[in-house]
mmCIF file of C-alpha atoms in Angstrom:
data_model
loop_
_atom_site.group_PDB
_atom_site.id
_atom_site.type_symbol
_atom_site.label_atom_id
_atom_site.label_comp_id
_atom_site.label_asym_id
_atom_site.label_seq_id
_atom_site.Cartn_x
_atom_site.Cartn_y
_atom_site.Cartn_z
ATOM 1 C CA UNK A 1 134.636 125.739 99.466
ATOM 2 C CA UNK A 2 133.332 128.249 96.893
ATOM 3 C CA UNK A 3 129.951 126.544 97.115
ATOM 4 C CA UNK A 4 129.919 126.961 100.890
ATOM 5 C CA UNK A 5 130.873 130.633 100.703
ATOM 6 C CA UNK A 6 128.235 131.285 98.048
ATOM 7 C CA UNK A 7 125.587 129.491 100.100
ATOM 8 C CA UNK A 8 126.402 131.654 103.113
ATOM 9 C CA UNK A 9 126.329 134.849 101.071
ATOM 10 C CA UNK A 10 123.028 133.893 99.444
ATOM 11 C CA UNK A 11 121.522 132.565 102.689
ATOM 12 C CA UNK A 12 118.735 135.137 103.164
ATOM 13 C CA UNK A 13 117.679 134.916 99.514
ATOM 14 C CA UNK A 14 117.744 131.106 99.523
ATOM 15 C CA UNK A 15 115.622 131.064 102.674
ATOM 16 C CA UNK A 16 113.081 133.464 101.183
ATOM 17 C CA UNK A 17 112.897 131.483 97.961
ATOM 18 C CA UNK A 18 112.464 128.237 99.896
ATOM 19 C CA UNK A 19 109.512 129.660 101.808
ATOM 20 C CA UNK A 20 107.990 130.973 98.588
ATOM 21 C CA UNK A 21 108.329 127.622 96.809
ATOM 22 C CA UNK A 22 106.608 125.811 99.701
ATOM 23 C CA UNK A 23 103.718 128.292 99.560
ATOM 24 C CA UNK A 24 103.080 128.196 95.809
ATOM 25 C CA UNK A 25 104.001 124.634 94.786
ATOM 26 C CA UNK A 26 100.920 122.387 94.364
ATOM 27 C CA UNK A 27 100.828 119.511 96.824
ATOM 28 C CA UNK A 28 100.210 116.332 94.892
ATOM 29 C CA UNK A 29 98.755 113.349 96.769
ATOM 30 C CA UNK A 30 100.244 109.898 97.054
ATOM 31 C CA UNK A 31 98.483 107.786 94.409
ATOM 32 C CA UNK A 32 95.905 105.161 95.237
ATOM 33 C CA UNK A 33 96.647 101.510 94.718
ATOM 34 C CA UNK A 34 98.022 98.414 96.395
ATOM 35 C CA UNK A 35 101.080 98.774 98.615
ATOM 36 C CA UNK A 36 101.835 95.075 98.906
ATOM 37 C CA UNK A 37 101.148 91.932 96.956
ATOM 38 C CA UNK A 38 102.452 88.955 95.009
ATOM 39 C CA UNK A 39 103.082 88.831 91.271
ATOM 40 C CA UNK A 40 104.789 86.564 88.771
ATOM 41 C CA UNK A 41 106.216 83.065 88.905
ATOM 42 C CA UNK A 42 109.643 81.580 89.326
ATOM 43 C CA UNK A 43 112.282 82.029 91.982
ATOM 44 C CA UNK A 44 110.830 83.864 95.013
ATOM 45 C CA UNK A 45 112.001 87.462 95.425
ATOM 46 C CA UNK A 46 110.970 89.382 98.526
ATOM 47 C CA UNK A 47 111.117 93.073 97.685
ATOM 48 C CA UNK A 48 110.834 96.113 99.965
ATOM 49 C CA UNK A 49 110.495 99.614 98.513
ATOM 50 C CA UNK A 50 110.991 102.373 101.050
ATOM 51 C CA UNK A 51 111.725 106.074 101.284
ATOM 52 C CA UNK A 52 110.143 109.404 100.474
ATOM 53 C CA UNK A 53 107.368 110.788 98.257
ATOM 54 C CA UNK A 54 109.062 109.576 95.073
ATOM 55 C CA UNK A 55 109.104 106.022 96.413
ATOM 56 C CA UNK A 56 105.454 106.558 97.412
ATOM 57 C CA UNK A 57 104.631 107.445 93.797
ATOM 58 C CA UNK A 58 103.739 111.129 94.048
ATOM 59 C CA UNK A 59 103.371 112.428 90.501
ATOM 60 C CA UNK A 60 101.813 109.214 89.164
ATOM 61 C CA UNK A 61 98.089 108.621 88.766
ATOM 62 C CA UNK A 62 98.178 105.255 90.520
ATOM 63 C CA UNK A 63 100.654 102.890 92.125
ATOM 64 C CA UNK A 64 100.466 100.846 88.928
ATOM 65 C CA UNK A 65 102.193 103.657 87.019
ATOM 66 C CA UNK A 66 104.477 104.608 89.924
ATOM 67 C CA UNK A 67 107.798 103.021 90.838
ATOM 68 C CA UNK A 68 106.333 100.113 92.802
ATOM 69 C CA UNK A 69 103.868 98.981 90.145
ATOM 70 C CA UNK A 70 106.244 99.378 87.242
ATOM 71 C CA UNK A 71 109.133 97.675 89.024
ATOM 72 C CA UNK A 72 107.052 94.688 90.097
ATOM 73 C CA UNK A 73 105.680 94.275 86.562
ATOM 74 C CA UNK A 74 109.228 94.220 85.154
ATOM 75 C CA UNK A 75 110.442 91.686 87.718
ATOM 76 C CA UNK A 76 107.383 89.413 87.556
ATOM 77 C CA UNK A 77 108.405 87.600 84.327
ATOM 78 C CA UNK A 78 111.599 86.415 86.059
ATOM 79 C CA UNK A 79 110.560 86.055 89.705
ATOM 80 C CA UNK A 80 107.622 85.435 91.964
ATOM 81 C CA UNK A 81 107.722 88.835 93.623
ATOM 82 C CA UNK A 82 106.463 89.244 97.172
ATOM 83 C CA UNK A 83 106.576 93.013 97.536
ATOM 84 C CA UNK A 84 105.762 95.785 99.977
ATOM 85 C CA UNK A 85 105.865 99.572 99.773
ATOM 86 C CA UNK A 86 106.708 101.560 102.911
ATOM 87 C CA UNK A 87 107.141 105.192 101.922
ATOM 88 C CA UNK A 88 105.712 108.536 103.012
ATOM 89 C CA UNK A 89 105.633 112.026 101.581
ATOM 90 C CA UNK A 90 108.030 114.412 103.299
ATOM 91 C CA UNK A 91 110.176 111.760 104.945
ATOM 92 C CA UNK A 92 113.818 112.601 105.451
ATOM 93 C CA UNK A 93 116.318 109.780 105.894
ATOM 94 C CA UNK A 94 115.895 109.845 109.676
ATOM 95 C CA UNK A 95 112.124 109.498 109.181
ATOM 96 C CA UNK A 96 112.612 106.512 106.889
ATOM 97 C CA UNK A 97 114.834 104.931 109.520
ATOM 98 C CA UNK A 98 112.208 105.567 112.218
ATOM 99 C CA UNK A 99 109.510 104.162 109.923
ATOM 100 C CA UNK A 100 111.234 100.827 109.412
ATOM 101 C CA UNK A 101 112.079 100.621 113.117
ATOM 102 C CA UNK A 102 108.382 100.865 113.981
ATOM 103 C CA UNK A 103 107.196 98.493 111.236
ATOM 104 C CA UNK A 104 106.463 94.827 111.917
ATOM 105 C CA UNK A 105 109.537 92.683 111.427
ATOM 106 C CA UNK A 106 109.484 90.772 108.135
ATOM 107 C CA UNK A 107 112.012 89.081 105.887
ATOM 108 C CA UNK A 108 113.000 90.548 102.520
ATOM 109 C CA UNK A 109 115.728 89.749 100.015
ATOM 110 C CA UNK A 110 116.277 93.171 98.484
ATOM 111 C CA UNK A 111 115.350 96.755 99.299
ATOM 112 C CA UNK A 112 114.979 99.720 96.976
ATOM 113 C CA UNK A 113 115.603 103.029 98.760
ATOM 114 C CA UNK A 114 114.750 106.565 97.694
ATOM 115 C CA UNK A 115 115.939 109.095 100.264
ATOM 116 C CA UNK A 116 117.844 112.352 100.387
ATOM 117 C CA UNK A 117 115.821 114.997 98.556
ATOM 118 C CA UNK A 118 114.048 116.129 101.721
ATOM 119 C CA UNK A 119 117.376 116.157 103.557
ATOM 120 C CA UNK A 120 118.739 118.497 100.895
ATOM 121 C CA UNK A 121 115.782 120.878 101.139
ATOM 122 C CA UNK A 122 115.879 120.754 104.957
ATOM 123 C CA UNK A 123 119.499 121.877 105.002
ATOM 124 C CA UNK A 124 120.903 118.726 106.619
ATOM 125 C CA UNK A 125 124.668 118.531 106.283
ATOM 126 C CA UNK A 126 126.307 116.013 103.996
ATOM 127 C CA UNK A 127 128.195 114.399 106.864
ATOM 128 C CA UNK A 128 125.071 113.931 108.983
ATOM 129 C CA UNK A 129 123.033 112.645 106.060
ATOM 130 C CA UNK A 130 125.658 110.134 105.037
ATOM 131 C CA UNK A 131 125.738 108.773 108.585
ATOM 132 C CA UNK A 132 121.955 108.413 108.569
ATOM 133 C CA UNK A 133 121.994 106.703 105.171
ATOM 134 C CA UNK A 134 124.617 104.249 106.369
ATOM 135 C CA UNK A 135 122.545 103.538 109.497
ATOM 136 C CA UNK A 136 119.464 103.005 107.352
ATOM 137 C CA UNK A 137 121.262 100.493 105.140
ATOM 138 C CA UNK A 138 122.650 98.623 108.125
ATOM 139 C CA UNK A 139 119.245 98.519 109.813
ATOM 140 C CA UNK A 140 117.507 97.248 106.687
ATOM 141 C CA UNK A 141 119.953 94.353 106.638
ATOM 142 C CA UNK A 142 119.857 93.566 110.352
ATOM 143 C CA UNK A 143 116.120 94.009 110.932
ATOM 144 C CA UNK A 144 114.736 92.521 107.711
ATOM 145 C CA UNK A 145 117.540 90.180 106.663
ATOM 146 C CA UNK A 146 117.992 92.078 103.402
ATOM 147 C CA UNK A 147 120.861 90.819 101.295
ATOM 148 C CA UNK A 148 121.129 93.732 98.865
ATOM 149 C CA UNK A 149 120.154 97.392 99.254
ATOM 150 C CA UNK A 150 119.686 99.339 96.025
ATOM 151 C CA UNK A 151 120.196 103.059 96.579
ATOM 152 C CA UNK A 152 118.589 105.448 94.119
ATOM 153 C CA UNK A 153 120.538 108.571 93.235
ATOM 154 C CA UNK A 154 118.949 111.914 93.989
ATOM 155 C CA UNK A 155 117.235 113.438 90.946
ATOM 156 C CA UNK A 156 118.654 116.390 88.950
ATOM 157 C CA UNK A 157 117.325 119.096 91.266
ATOM 158 C CA UNK A 158 119.131 121.768 89.260
ATOM 159 C CA UNK A 159 116.547 121.124 86.535
ATOM 160 C CA UNK A 160 113.377 121.236 88.670
ATOM 161 C CA UNK A 161 110.992 123.825 87.135
ATOM 162 C CA UNK A 162 109.424 124.549 90.545
ATOM 163 C CA UNK A 163 112.699 125.983 91.844
ATOM 164 C CA UNK A 164 113.818 129.531 91.021
ATOM 165 C CA UNK A 165 117.450 130.531 90.699
ATOM 166 C CA UNK A 166 119.700 130.665 92.702
ATOM 167 C CA UNK A 167 117.799 128.150 94.875
ATOM 168 C CA UNK A 168 117.772 125.709 91.966
ATOM 169 C CA UNK A 169 121.553 126.003 91.602
ATOM 170 C CA UNK A 170 122.123 125.592 95.346
ATOM 171 C CA UNK A 171 119.900 122.517 95.791
ATOM 172 C CA UNK A 172 121.146 120.966 92.559
ATOM 173 C CA UNK A 173 124.770 121.357 93.600
ATOM 174 C CA UNK A 174 124.085 119.919 97.040
ATOM 175 C CA UNK A 175 122.164 116.982 95.529
ATOM 176 C CA UNK A 176 125.163 116.239 93.297
ATOM 177 C CA UNK A 177 127.429 116.177 96.361
ATOM 178 C CA UNK A 178 124.994 113.796 98.082
ATOM 179 C CA UNK A 179 125.058 111.526 95.031
ATOM 180 C CA UNK A 180 128.834 111.417 95.007
ATOM 181 C CA UNK A 181 128.880 110.449 98.686
ATOM 182 C CA UNK A 182 126.165 107.826 98.140
ATOM 183 C CA UNK A 183 128.103 106.294 95.271
ATOM 184 C CA UNK A 184 131.270 106.110 97.364
ATOM 185 C CA UNK A 185 129.346 104.535 100.254
ATOM 186 C CA UNK A 186 128.005 101.823 97.932
ATOM 187 C CA UNK A 187 131.468 101.068 96.579
ATOM 188 C CA UNK A 188 132.648 100.193 100.084
ATOM 189 C CA UNK A 189 130.111 97.399 100.577
ATOM 190 C CA UNK A 190 129.159 94.448 98.389
ATOM 191 C CA UNK A 191 125.680 94.612 99.948
ATOM 192 C CA UNK A 192 124.986 98.089 98.560
ATOM 193 C CA UNK A 193 124.314 99.061 94.959
ATOM 194 C CA UNK A 194 124.106 102.642 93.685
ATOM 195 C CA UNK A 195 121.599 103.039 90.847
ATOM 196 C CA UNK A 196 121.485 106.268 88.823
ATOM 197 C CA UNK A 197 118.461 106.455 86.493
ATOM 198 C CA UNK A 198 119.787 109.585 84.674
ATOM 199 C CA UNK A 199 116.444 111.161 83.844
ATOM 200 C CA UNK A 200 116.468 113.309 80.695
ATOM 201 C CA UNK A 201 116.234 116.996 81.567
ATOM 202 C CA UNK A 202 112.943 117.551 79.763
ATOM 203 C CA UNK A 203 109.531 118.629 81.046
ATOM 204 C CA UNK A 204 107.832 115.319 80.222
ATOM 205 C CA UNK A 205 109.811 113.581 82.971
ATOM 206 C CA UNK A 206 108.600 115.995 85.676
ATOM 207 C CA UNK A 207 105.184 115.901 87.373
ATOM 208 C CA UNK A 208 102.703 118.795 87.275
ATOM 209 C CA UNK A 209 104.153 120.293 90.458
ATOM 210 C CA UNK A 210 107.543 120.779 88.811
ATOM 211 C CA UNK A 211 109.236 118.814 91.565
ATOM 212 C CA UNK A 212 108.318 115.111 91.539
ATOM 213 C CA UNK A 213 108.886 112.432 88.889
ATOM 214 C CA UNK A 214 106.299 112.101 86.165
ATOM 215 C CA UNK A 215 105.073 108.773 84.700
ATOM 216 C CA UNK A 216 107.901 108.689 82.135
ATOM 217 C CA UNK A 217 110.464 109.126 84.910
ATOM 218 C CA UNK A 218 108.926 106.327 86.963
ATOM 219 C CA UNK A 219 109.054 104.037 83.924
ATOM 220 C CA UNK A 220 112.741 104.795 83.335
ATOM 221 C CA UNK A 221 113.577 104.490 87.034
ATOM 222 C CA UNK A 222 111.870 101.080 87.206
ATOM 223 C CA UNK A 223 113.746 99.870 84.113
ATOM 224 C CA UNK A 224 117.115 100.826 85.582
ATOM 225 C CA UNK A 225 116.268 99.334 88.962
ATOM 226 C CA UNK A 226 114.889 96.087 87.526
ATOM 227 C CA UNK A 227 118.050 95.639 85.446
ATOM 228 C CA UNK A 228 120.236 96.189 88.514
ATOM 229 C CA UNK A 229 118.239 93.705 90.608
ATOM 230 C CA UNK A 230 118.275 91.050 87.875
ATOM 231 C CA UNK A 231 122.016 91.426 87.432
ATOM 232 C CA UNK A 232 122.577 90.738 91.132
ATOM 233 C CA UNK A 233 120.037 87.926 91.435
ATOM 234 C CA UNK A 234 120.640 85.926 88.291
#
């Protein structure tokens, strides 16, 4: 409740800071590189990676050093990975849901999802977001036959250098609330897995824009996600 009261009291300042951050923060492109392919040998694993700009690899120099490339390379020694990346910069959870609805129907075994940061910055309520996330998970399973959805926790937004205070405090607190709700959602279904990479709060893990993951963060994220997938599949 104190958080809600503080957010209301700070509303005009938070709005002004949000506009300022959008104006001055460098806009990094999505990296070049393959967005689908086959790698490795062994038991087939059909992998879908979907979500926002972090899933799309913004902050990395290429898809090879982004989440998709690093994750596939870690899974390839154990599986023959048939993988596809469907992610776009700026997508909120509703946009991700719309994206998969409009995509050609395919079959996958597992999905890795990165969504929520843009919902936080857009001011979407926790209740609405959680409903959208649940709908996204259900649709991934019903449309693509996915057996396991791996949900990535929101990053530590309270540590983003691009954000001034009190905006950094506000978005960081809201992201933590989103993570708690995401974790509880995953606990209620054996088909959902909550994965928290726990990035160190140091500058080397943040991209040049002060907002997106850097190469070191993508490497750590991929390690945590690969371990979670292997644990469920082996």
